[in-house]
PDB file of C-alpha atoms in Angstrom:
ATOM      1  CA  UNK A 285     102.044  98.421 103.625  1.00 28.00           C
ATOM      2  CA  UNK A 286      99.255  96.119 104.672  1.00 31.00           C
ATOM      3  CA  UNK A 287      99.714  93.922 107.707  1.00 31.00           C
ATOM      4  CA  UNK A 288      98.355  90.431 107.801  1.00 33.00           C
ATOM      5  CA  UNK A 289      96.936  90.881 111.290  1.00 36.00           C
ATOM      6  CA  UNK A 290      94.566  93.688 110.515  1.00 34.00           C
ATOM      7  CA  UNK A 291      91.456  94.691 108.633  1.00 34.00           C
ATOM      8  CA  UNK A 292      90.333  97.391 106.249  1.00 37.00           C
ATOM      9  CA  UNK A 293      86.894  98.885 106.686  1.00 39.00           C
ATOM     10  CA  UNK A 294      85.224 100.640 103.760  1.00 42.00           C
ATOM     11  CA  UNK A 295      81.613 101.603 103.161  1.00 44.00           C
ATOM     12  CA  UNK A 296      79.722 103.015 100.207  1.00 41.00           C
ATOM     13  CA  UNK A 297      76.230 104.360  99.718  1.00 40.00           C
ATOM     14  CA  UNK A 298      74.262 104.533  96.473  1.00 36.00           C
ATOM     15  CA  UNK A 299      73.813 108.083  95.167  1.00 33.00           C
ATOM     16  CA  UNK A 300      74.261 107.557  91.412  1.00 32.00           C
ATOM     17  CA  UNK A 301      72.418 105.813  88.604  1.00 29.00           C
ATOM     18  CA  UNK A 302      74.343 103.106  86.795  1.00 31.00           C
ATOM     19  CA  UNK A 303      75.348 103.344  83.143  1.00 30.00           C
ATOM     20  CA  UNK A 304      77.182 100.040  82.701  1.00 32.00           C
ATOM     21  CA  UNK A 305      76.666  96.844  84.698  1.00 33.00           C
ATOM     22  CA  UNK A 306      78.904  93.736  84.821  1.00 38.00           C
ATOM     23  CA  UNK A 307      77.458  90.808  82.946  1.00 39.00           C
ATOM     24  CA  UNK A 308      76.679  87.792  85.131  1.00 38.00           C
ATOM     25  CA  UNK A 309      74.377  85.331  83.435  1.00 40.00           C
ATOM     26  CA  UNK A 310      71.473  83.660  85.237  1.00 39.00           C
ATOM     27  CA  UNK A 311      72.814  80.269  84.165  1.00 41.00           C
ATOM     28  CA  UNK A 312      76.157  81.006  85.848  1.00 42.00           C
ATOM     29  CA  UNK A 313      74.430  81.998  89.084  1.00 35.00           C
ATOM     30  CA  UNK A 314      72.263  78.877  89.044  1.00 39.00           C
ATOM     31  CA  UNK A 315      75.245  76.627  88.302  1.00 40.00           C
ATOM     32  CA  UNK A 316      77.270  78.036  91.202  1.00 40.00           C
ATOM     33  CA  UNK A 317      74.293  77.843  93.541  1.00 36.00           C
ATOM     34  CA  UNK A 318      73.923  74.149  92.740  1.00 35.00           C
ATOM     35  CA  UNK A 319      77.415  73.307  94.004  1.00 40.00           C
ATOM     36  CA  UNK A 320      76.546  74.238  97.604  1.00 38.00           C
ATOM     37  CA  UNK A 321      79.326  76.822  97.754  1.00 47.00           C
ATOM     38  CA  UNK A 322      77.200  79.910  97.237  1.00 46.00           C
ATOM     39  CA  UNK A 323      74.621  81.923  99.196  1.00 49.00           C
ATOM     40  CA  UNK A 324      70.922  81.232  98.787  1.00 70.00           C
ATOM     41  CA  UNK A 325      69.363  84.600  97.848  1.00 88.00           C
ATOM     42  CA  UNK A 326      69.646  85.859  94.278  1.00 92.00           C
ATOM     43  CA  UNK A 327      71.343  89.075  95.431  1.00 95.00           C
ATOM     44  CA  UNK A 328      73.944  87.165  97.439  1.00 95.00           C
ATOM     45  CA  UNK A 329      74.485  84.707  94.593  1.00 94.00           C
ATOM     46  CA  UNK A 330      75.040  87.592  92.214  1.00 95.00           C
ATOM     47  CA  UNK A 331      77.605  89.342  94.416  1.00 96.00           C
ATOM     48  CA  UNK A 332      79.507  86.095  95.018  1.00 96.00           C
ATOM     49  CA  UNK A 333      79.535  85.173  91.328  1.00 96.00           C
ATOM     50  CA  UNK A 334      80.485  88.726  90.329  1.00 97.00           C
ATOM     51  CA  UNK A 335      83.386  88.816  92.775  1.00 97.00           C
ATOM     52  CA  UNK A 336      84.801  85.543  91.453  1.00 98.00           C
ATOM     53  CA  UNK A 337      84.303  86.595  87.852  1.00 97.00           C
ATOM     54  CA  UNK A 338      86.353  89.729  88.524  1.00 98.00           C
ATOM     55  CA  UNK A 339      89.104  87.657  90.131  1.00 98.00           C
ATOM     56  CA  UNK A 340      89.189  84.998  87.423  1.00 98.00           C
ATOM     57  CA  UNK A 341      89.348  87.672  84.724  1.00 98.00           C
ATOM     58  CA  UNK A 342      92.606  88.844  86.324  1.00 98.00           C
ATOM     59  CA  UNK A 343      94.087  85.389  86.813  1.00 98.00           C
ATOM     60  CA  UNK A 344      93.387  85.311  90.554  1.00 98.00           C
ATOM     61  CA  UNK A 345      92.169  82.264  92.448  1.00 97.00           C
ATOM     62  CA  UNK A 346      88.407  82.277  93.075  1.00 98.00           C
ATOM     63  CA  UNK A 347      87.061  82.663  96.573  1.00 97.00           C
ATOM     64  CA  UNK A 348      85.297  79.929  98.483  1.00 96.00           C
ATOM     65  CA  UNK A 349      82.171  80.736 100.423  1.00 95.00           C
ATOM     66  CA  UNK A 350      82.670  80.396 104.154  1.00 95.00           C
ATOM     67  CA  UNK A 351      79.268  79.696 105.719  1.00 93.00           C
ATOM     68  CA  UNK A 352      80.435  80.776 109.180  1.00 94.00           C
ATOM     69  CA  UNK A 353      81.771  84.078 107.855  1.00 95.00           C
ATOM     70  CA  UNK A 354      78.513  84.467 105.929  1.00 94.00           C
ATOM     71  CA  UNK A 355      76.568  84.185 109.174  1.00 92.00           C
ATOM     72  CA  UNK A 356      78.722  86.896 110.723  1.00 93.00           C
ATOM     73  CA  UNK A 357      78.114  89.069 107.659  1.00 94.00           C
ATOM     74  CA  UNK A 358      74.365  88.396 107.879  1.00 93.00           C
ATOM     75  CA  UNK A 359      74.280  89.552 111.497  1.00 92.00           C
ATOM     76  CA  UNK A 360      75.856  92.880 110.540  1.00 93.00           C
ATOM     77  CA  UNK A 361      73.700  93.294 107.422  1.00 94.00           C
ATOM     78  CA  UNK A 362      70.636  92.921 109.623  1.00 93.00           C
ATOM     79  CA  UNK A 363      71.957  95.605 111.972  1.00 92.00           C
ATOM     80  CA  UNK A 364      72.306  97.988 109.036  1.00 93.00           C
ATOM     81  CA  UNK A 365      68.856  97.212 107.668  1.00 94.00           C
ATOM     82  CA  UNK A 366      67.197  97.682 111.035  1.00 93.00           C
ATOM     83  CA  UNK A 367      68.778 101.125 111.347  1.00 91.00           C
ATOM     84  CA  UNK A 368      68.391 102.087 107.704  1.00 92.00           C
ATOM     85  CA  UNK A 369      72.047 103.080 107.680  1.00 87.00           C
ATOM     86  CA  UNK A 370      75.430 101.656 106.757  1.00 86.00           C
ATOM     87  CA  UNK A 371      78.455 101.405 108.989  1.00 84.00           C
ATOM     88  CA  UNK A 372      81.173  98.933 109.933  1.00 87.00           C
ATOM     89  CA  UNK A 373      79.983  98.983 113.509  1.00 81.00           C
ATOM     90  CA  UNK A 374      77.143 100.385 115.551  1.00 87.00           C
ATOM     91  CA  UNK A 375      77.116 101.244 119.270  1.00 89.00           C
ATOM     92  CA  UNK A 376      77.119  98.058 121.303  1.00 86.00           C
ATOM     93  CA  UNK A 377      78.049  95.876 118.327  1.00 86.00           C
ATOM     94  CA  UNK A 378      81.464  94.125 118.207  1.00 89.00           C
ATOM     95  CA  UNK A 379      83.748  95.306 115.429  1.00 90.00           C
ATOM     96  CA  UNK A 380      84.501  93.216 112.376  1.00 93.00           C
ATOM     97  CA  UNK A 381      87.343  91.010 113.682  1.00 94.00           C
ATOM     98  CA  UNK A 382      85.523  90.277 116.940  1.00 93.00           C
ATOM     99  CA  UNK A 383      82.259  89.478 115.114  1.00 91.00           C
ATOM    100  CA  UNK A 384      83.958  86.964 112.852  1.00 94.00           C
ATOM    101  CA  UNK A 385      85.996  85.341 115.625  1.00 94.00           C
ATOM    102  CA  UNK A 386      82.947  85.038 117.865  1.00 92.00           C
ATOM    103  CA  UNK A 387      81.072  83.362 115.016  1.00 92.00           C
ATOM    104  CA  UNK A 388      83.862  80.774 114.819  1.00 93.00           C
ATOM    105  CA  UNK A 389      85.995  81.926 111.882  1.00 94.00           C
ATOM    106  CA  UNK A 390      89.762  81.341 112.233  1.00 94.00           C
ATOM    107  CA  UNK A 391      91.651  83.952 110.228  1.00 94.00           C
ATOM    108  CA  UNK A 392      94.888  85.911 109.979  1.00 95.00           C
ATOM    109  CA  UNK A 393      93.425  88.690 107.815  1.00 96.00           C
ATOM    110  CA  UNK A 394      89.923  90.074 107.446  1.00 96.00           C
ATOM    111  CA  UNK A 395      88.462  92.947 105.426  1.00 96.00           C
ATOM    112  CA  UNK A 396      84.964  94.213 104.789  1.00 95.00           C
ATOM    113  CA  UNK A 397      82.880  96.069 102.208  1.00 96.00           C
ATOM    114  CA  UNK A 398      79.419  97.376 103.054  1.00 95.00           C
ATOM    115  CA  UNK A 399      76.920  99.164 100.852  1.00 95.00           C
ATOM    116  CA  UNK A 400      73.335 100.296 100.430  1.00 95.00           C
ATOM    117  CA  UNK A 401      71.640 100.423  97.025  1.00 95.00           C
ATOM    118  CA  UNK A 402      68.430  99.382  95.233  1.00 95.00           C
ATOM    119  CA  UNK A 403      69.986  96.294  93.580  1.00 93.00           C
ATOM    120  CA  UNK A 404      72.984  94.001  93.778  1.00 95.00           C
ATOM    121  CA  UNK A 405      74.355  94.897  90.349  1.00 96.00           C
ATOM    122  CA  UNK A 406      74.675  98.521  91.401  1.00 96.00           C
ATOM    123  CA  UNK A 407      76.351  97.479  94.649  1.00 96.00           C
ATOM    124  CA  UNK A 408      78.972  95.422  92.828  1.00 97.00           C
ATOM    125  CA  UNK A 409      79.576  98.189  90.303  1.00 96.00           C
ATOM    126  CA  UNK A 410      80.124 100.742  93.074  1.00 94.00           C
ATOM    127  CA  UNK A 411      82.519  98.431  94.873  1.00 96.00           C
ATOM    128  CA  UNK A 412      84.546  97.923  91.711  1.00 97.00           C
ATOM    129  CA  UNK A 413      84.611 101.671  91.016  1.00 96.00           C
ATOM    130  CA  UNK A 414      85.955 102.392  94.520  1.00 94.00           C
ATOM    131  CA  UNK A 415      89.695 101.793  94.917  1.00 95.00           C
ATOM    132  CA  UNK A 416      89.533 100.487  98.472  1.00 94.00           C
ATOM    133  CA  UNK A 417      86.556  98.217  97.855  1.00 95.00           C
ATOM    134  CA  UNK A 418      88.126  96.877  94.677  1.00 97.00           C
ATOM    135  CA  UNK A 419      91.387  96.186  96.511  1.00 97.00           C
ATOM    136  CA  UNK A 420      89.502  94.166  99.125  1.00 97.00           C
ATOM    137  CA  UNK A 421      87.644  92.163  96.480  1.00 98.00           C
ATOM    138  CA  UNK A 422      90.787  91.420  94.435  1.00 98.00           C
ATOM    139  CA  UNK A 423      93.138  90.823  97.368  1.00 98.00           C
ATOM    140  CA  UNK A 424      95.408  87.857  96.611  1.00 97.00           C
ATOM    141  CA  UNK A 425      95.884  87.202 100.343  1.00 96.00           C
ATOM    142  CA  UNK A 426      92.264  86.213 101.018  1.00 97.00           C
ATOM    143  CA  UNK A 427      90.721  82.861 100.164  1.00 97.00           C
ATOM    144  CA  UNK A 428      87.144  82.980 101.466  1.00 97.00           C
ATOM    145  CA  UNK A 429      84.178  85.309 101.409  1.00 97.00           C
ATOM    146  CA  UNK A 430      81.065  85.723 103.500  1.00 96.00           C
ATOM    147  CA  UNK A 431      78.324  87.671 101.744  1.00 96.00           C
ATOM    148  CA  UNK A 432      74.962  88.734 103.122  1.00 95.00           C
ATOM    149  CA  UNK A 433      72.201  90.968 101.782  1.00 96.00           C
ATOM    150  CA  UNK A 434      69.157  92.129 103.748  1.00 95.00           C
ATOM    151  CA  UNK A 435      66.265  93.906 102.024  1.00 94.00           C
ATOM    152  CA  UNK A 436      64.346  96.773 103.606  1.00 94.00           C
ATOM    153  CA  UNK A 437      61.771  98.555 101.479  1.00 93.00           C
ATOM    154  CA  UNK A 438      63.372  99.319  98.127  1.00 93.00           C
ATOM    155  CA  UNK A 439      66.931  99.147  99.477  1.00 94.00           C
ATOM    156  CA  UNK A 440      69.429  96.326  99.847  1.00 96.00           C
ATOM    157  CA  UNK A 441      71.945  96.397 102.685  1.00 96.00           C
ATOM    158  CA  UNK A 442      74.984  94.360 101.689  1.00 96.00           C
ATOM    159  CA  UNK A 443      78.008  93.085 103.608  1.00 96.00           C
ATOM    160  CA  UNK A 444      80.930  91.423 101.854  1.00 96.00           C
ATOM    161  CA  UNK A 445      83.558  90.037 104.236  1.00 97.00           C
ATOM    162  CA  UNK A 446      86.851  88.579 103.013  1.00 98.00           C
ATOM    163  CA  UNK A 447      89.312  86.549 105.071  1.00 97.00           C
ATOM    164  CA  UNK A 448      92.488  84.531 104.925  1.00 96.00           C
ATOM    165  CA  UNK A 449      91.599  81.453 106.925  1.00 95.00           C
ATOM    166  CA  UNK A 450      93.934  79.570 109.240  1.00 95.00           C
ATOM    167  CA  UNK A 451      93.657  75.803 109.532  1.00 93.00           C
ATOM    168  CA  UNK A 452      92.756  74.548 112.996  1.00 92.00           C
ATOM    169  CA  UNK A 453      95.561  72.259 114.181  1.00 95.00           C
ATOM    170  CA  UNK A 454      96.257  70.632 117.530  1.00 96.00           C
ATOM    171  CA  UNK A 455      99.535  71.277 119.345  1.00 96.00           C
ATOM    172  CA  UNK A 456     100.792  67.845 118.201  1.00 96.00           C
ATOM    173  CA  UNK A 457      99.835  68.590 114.581  1.00 97.00           C
ATOM    174  CA  UNK A 458     101.595  71.940 114.661  1.00 97.00           C
ATOM    175  CA  UNK A 459     104.763  70.400 116.035  1.00 97.00           C
ATOM    176  CA  UNK A 460     104.601  67.553 113.526  1.00 97.00           C
ATOM    177  CA  UNK A 461     104.334  69.985 110.598  1.00 97.00           C
ATOM    178  CA  UNK A 462     107.411  71.941 111.679  1.00 98.00           C
ATOM    179  CA  UNK A 463     109.352  68.809 112.633  1.00 97.00           C
ATOM    180  CA  UNK A 464     108.783  67.369 109.161  1.00 97.00           C
ATOM    181  CA  UNK A 465     110.237  70.506 107.561  1.00 97.00           C
ATOM    182  CA  UNK A 466     113.327  70.384 109.798  1.00 97.00           C
ATOM    183  CA  UNK A 467     113.828  66.651 109.252  1.00 97.00           C
ATOM    184  CA  UNK A 468     114.229  67.185 105.502  1.00 95.00           C
ATOM    185  CA  UNK A 469     117.577  68.829 106.296  1.00 94.00           C
ATOM    186  CA  UNK A 470     118.808  65.592 107.864  1.00 94.00           C
ATOM    187  CA  UNK A 471     118.721  66.823 111.457  1.00 96.00           C
ATOM    188  CA  UNK A 472     116.960  64.367 113.820  1.00 96.00           C
ATOM    189  CA  UNK A 473     113.965  65.959 115.521  1.00 97.00           C
ATOM    190  CA  UNK A 474     113.065  64.908 119.051  1.00 96.00           C
ATOM    191  CA  UNK A 475     109.335  65.037 118.269  1.00 95.00           C
ATOM    192  CA  UNK A 476     109.778  62.128 115.867  1.00 96.00           C
ATOM    193  CA  UNK A 477     111.708  59.946 118.323  1.00 94.00           C
ATOM    194  CA  UNK A 478     110.445  57.795 121.182  1.00 89.00           C
ATOM    195  CA  UNK A 479     113.376  57.941 123.636  1.00 93.00           C
ATOM    196  CA  UNK A 480     113.129  59.452 127.090  1.00 91.00           C
ATOM    197  CA  UNK A 481     115.618  62.141 126.082  1.00 91.00           C
ATOM    198  CA  UNK A 482     113.496  63.031 123.056  1.00 93.00           C
ATOM    199  CA  UNK A 483     110.341  63.276 125.145  1.00 93.00           C
ATOM    200  CA  UNK A 484     112.143  65.597 127.561  1.00 92.00           C
ATOM    201  CA  UNK A 485     113.447  67.738 124.698  1.00 93.00           C
ATOM    202  CA  UNK A 486     109.936  68.108 123.298  1.00 94.00           C
ATOM    203  CA  UNK A 487     108.638  69.084 126.739  1.00 93.00           C
ATOM    204  CA  UNK A 488     111.412  71.665 127.047  1.00 92.00           C
ATOM    205  CA  UNK A 489     110.550  73.086 123.626  1.00 94.00           C
ATOM    206  CA  UNK A 490     106.892  73.497 124.613  1.00 94.00           C
ATOM    207  CA  UNK A 491     107.857  75.272 127.812  1.00 91.00           C
ATOM    208  CA  UNK A 492     110.271  77.457 125.884  1.00 92.00           C
ATOM    209  CA  UNK A 493     107.459  78.369 123.492  1.00 93.00           C
ATOM    210  CA  UNK A 494     105.321  79.566 126.394  1.00 90.00           C
ATOM    211  CA  UNK A 495     108.176  81.691 127.769  1.00 83.00           C
ATOM    212  CA  UNK A 496     109.363  84.759 125.886  1.00 71.00           C
ATOM    213  CA  UNK A 497     112.600  85.248 127.810  1.00 64.00           C
ATOM    214  CA  UNK A 498     114.056  81.861 128.657  1.00 60.00           C
ATOM    215  CA  UNK A 499     114.298  78.225 127.674  1.00 60.00           C
ATOM    216  CA  UNK A 500     113.399  75.253 129.828  1.00 57.00           C
ATOM    217  CA  UNK A 501     115.923  72.502 129.333  1.00 60.00           C
ATOM    218  CA  UNK A 502     118.572  70.819 131.444  1.00 69.00           C
ATOM    219  CA  UNK A 503     120.525  70.441 128.229  1.00 79.00           C
ATOM    220  CA  UNK A 504     121.223  73.892 126.899  1.00 87.00           C
ATOM    221  CA  UNK A 505     120.403  74.426 123.220  1.00 91.00           C
ATOM    222  CA  UNK A 506     122.811  76.453 121.138  1.00 92.00           C
ATOM    223  CA  UNK A 507     120.025  78.272 119.372  1.00 94.00           C
ATOM    224  CA  UNK A 508     116.412  79.038 120.285  1.00 93.00           C
ATOM    225  CA  UNK A 509     113.914  80.593 117.909  1.00 94.00           C
ATOM    226  CA  UNK A 510     110.363  81.544 118.753  1.00 95.00           C
ATOM    227  CA  UNK A 511     108.090  82.679 115.968  1.00 95.00           C
ATOM    228  CA  UNK A 512     104.450  83.252 115.146  1.00 95.00           C
ATOM    229  CA  UNK A 513     102.933  82.413 111.781  1.00 94.00           C
ATOM    230  CA  UNK A 514      99.555  81.836 110.161  1.00 93.00           C
ATOM    231  CA  UNK A 515     100.996  79.006 108.033  1.00 93.00           C
ATOM    232  CA  UNK A 516     103.364  76.137 108.758  1.00 96.00           C
ATOM    233  CA  UNK A 517     104.428  75.259 105.229  1.00 93.00           C
ATOM    234  CA  UNK A 518     107.888  76.816 105.481  1.00 95.00           C
ATOM    235  CA  UNK A 519     110.462  77.730 108.096  1.00 96.00           C
ATOM    236  CA  UNK A 520     111.510  81.324 108.813  1.00 96.00           C
ATOM    237  CA  UNK A 521     114.603  82.295 106.836  1.00 96.00           C
ATOM    238  CA  UNK A 522     116.806  82.882 109.942  1.00 96.00           C
ATOM    239  CA  UNK A 523     115.925  79.395 111.151  1.00 97.00           C
ATOM    240  CA  UNK A 524     116.696  77.918 107.735  1.00 96.00           C
ATOM    241  CA  UNK A 525     120.084  79.646 107.838  1.00 97.00           C
ATOM    242  CA  UNK A 526     120.983  78.169 111.229  1.00 96.00           C
ATOM    243  CA  UNK A 527     119.820  74.690 110.242  1.00 96.00           C
ATOM    244  CA  UNK A 528     121.911  74.852 107.101  1.00 95.00           C
ATOM    245  CA  UNK A 529     125.048  75.960 108.942  1.00 95.00           C
ATOM    246  CA  UNK A 530     126.030  72.395 109.825  1.00 94.00           C
ATOM    247  CA  UNK A 531     126.565  73.291 113.500  1.00 95.00           C
ATOM    248  CA  UNK A 532     123.470  71.510 114.794  1.00 96.00           C
ATOM    249  CA  UNK A 533     122.740  67.805 115.041  1.00 95.00           C
ATOM    250  CA  UNK A 534     119.431  67.631 116.906  1.00 96.00           C
ATOM    251  CA  UNK A 535     116.293  69.741 117.119  1.00 97.00           C
ATOM    252  CA  UNK A 536     113.129  69.912 119.187  1.00 97.00           C
ATOM    253  CA  UNK A 537     109.880  71.671 118.326  1.00 97.00           C
ATOM    254  CA  UNK A 538     107.330  73.053 120.765  1.00 96.00           C
ATOM    255  CA  UNK A 539     103.988  74.703 120.087  1.00 97.00           C
ATOM    256  CA  UNK A 540     101.896  76.698 122.526  1.00 95.00           C
ATOM    257  CA  UNK A 541      98.771  78.791 122.748  1.00 91.00           C
ATOM    258  CA  UNK A 542      98.905  82.566 122.471  1.00 82.00           C
ATOM    259  CA  UNK A 543      99.578  84.318 125.771  1.00 73.00           C
ATOM    260  CA  UNK A 544      97.084  87.079 124.964  1.00 76.00           C
ATOM    261  CA  UNK A 545      93.564  86.775 123.599  1.00 79.00           C
ATOM    262  CA  UNK A 546      93.150  87.986 120.025  1.00 86.00           C
ATOM    263  CA  UNK A 547      90.485  87.556 117.339  1.00 90.00           C
ATOM    264  CA  UNK A 548      93.264  86.682 114.895  1.00 90.00           C
ATOM    265  CA  UNK A 549      94.507  83.103 114.681  1.00 90.00           C
ATOM    266  CA  UNK A 550      98.179  82.148 114.424  1.00 93.00           C
ATOM    267  CA  UNK A 551     100.578  79.394 115.441  1.00 96.00           C
ATOM    268  CA  UNK A 552     103.189  79.988 118.136  1.00 96.00           C
ATOM    269  CA  UNK A 553     106.290  77.849 117.700  1.00 97.00           C
ATOM    270  CA  UNK A 554     109.640  77.394 119.441  1.00 96.00           C
ATOM    271  CA  UNK A 555     112.520  75.497 117.862  1.00 97.00           C
ATOM    272  CA  UNK A 556     115.542  74.413 119.921  1.00 96.00           C
ATOM    273  CA  UNK A 557     118.738  73.449 118.081  1.00 96.00           C
ATOM    274  CA  UNK A 558     121.397  71.365 119.784  1.00 95.00           C
ATOM    275  CA  UNK A 559     125.026  70.618 118.787  1.00 93.00           C
TER     276      UNK A 559
END
């Protein structure tokens, strides 16, 4: 089973001639290039358009081009072209997740396809004929792509990175998102109140988030849940169950930064429930 905090690395090299090529019209490439959401070279435009055509044909949402991820892909494509070889990492070069994070991409999942071939149509065909490459390209969990192609002699060196991006939110915004979800149950949330007691409860929740073994509150909560997630659009099921039990009449939400450095982005949340 695939894990969200991970990446698949697959490479392919051209050794065959192509019998059938996917049909991507020049007008389609030009139209997508005009919207500012596509790469600038014809080869990159083709690969981006071809990937989205494959997804749309299967009822999947199209990918957006992430310019930051594209820059990370371009750096690696240049490394391959300079060496005349394909790989997901060369000596002294950061691996995929680190490259993307250093470039400034915030993601919970990242995968990569690389290839070498004389033209972009052949590259796309090979990716679609390879199970792992095809799975990356059609992954329903990703929402952006960064595509780069570097030419050397008669060969193209292509990198196609896919990611599931995580929205950048402040601590206050994270807490507000979770507090709004809890408030729909009818339980008052300290983060939405202006009393001294509410301010203290919010402070305690933040401190509890930063601690993995204890809670920081003079008033003891009946239930404490810490969780990590790449989205804040729903509460964890165990937390929903406790909120719906009717035993709790006040809540406090605290967010905190990750205790350990990681190229993957996620939200760290603590929820305190009081009687």
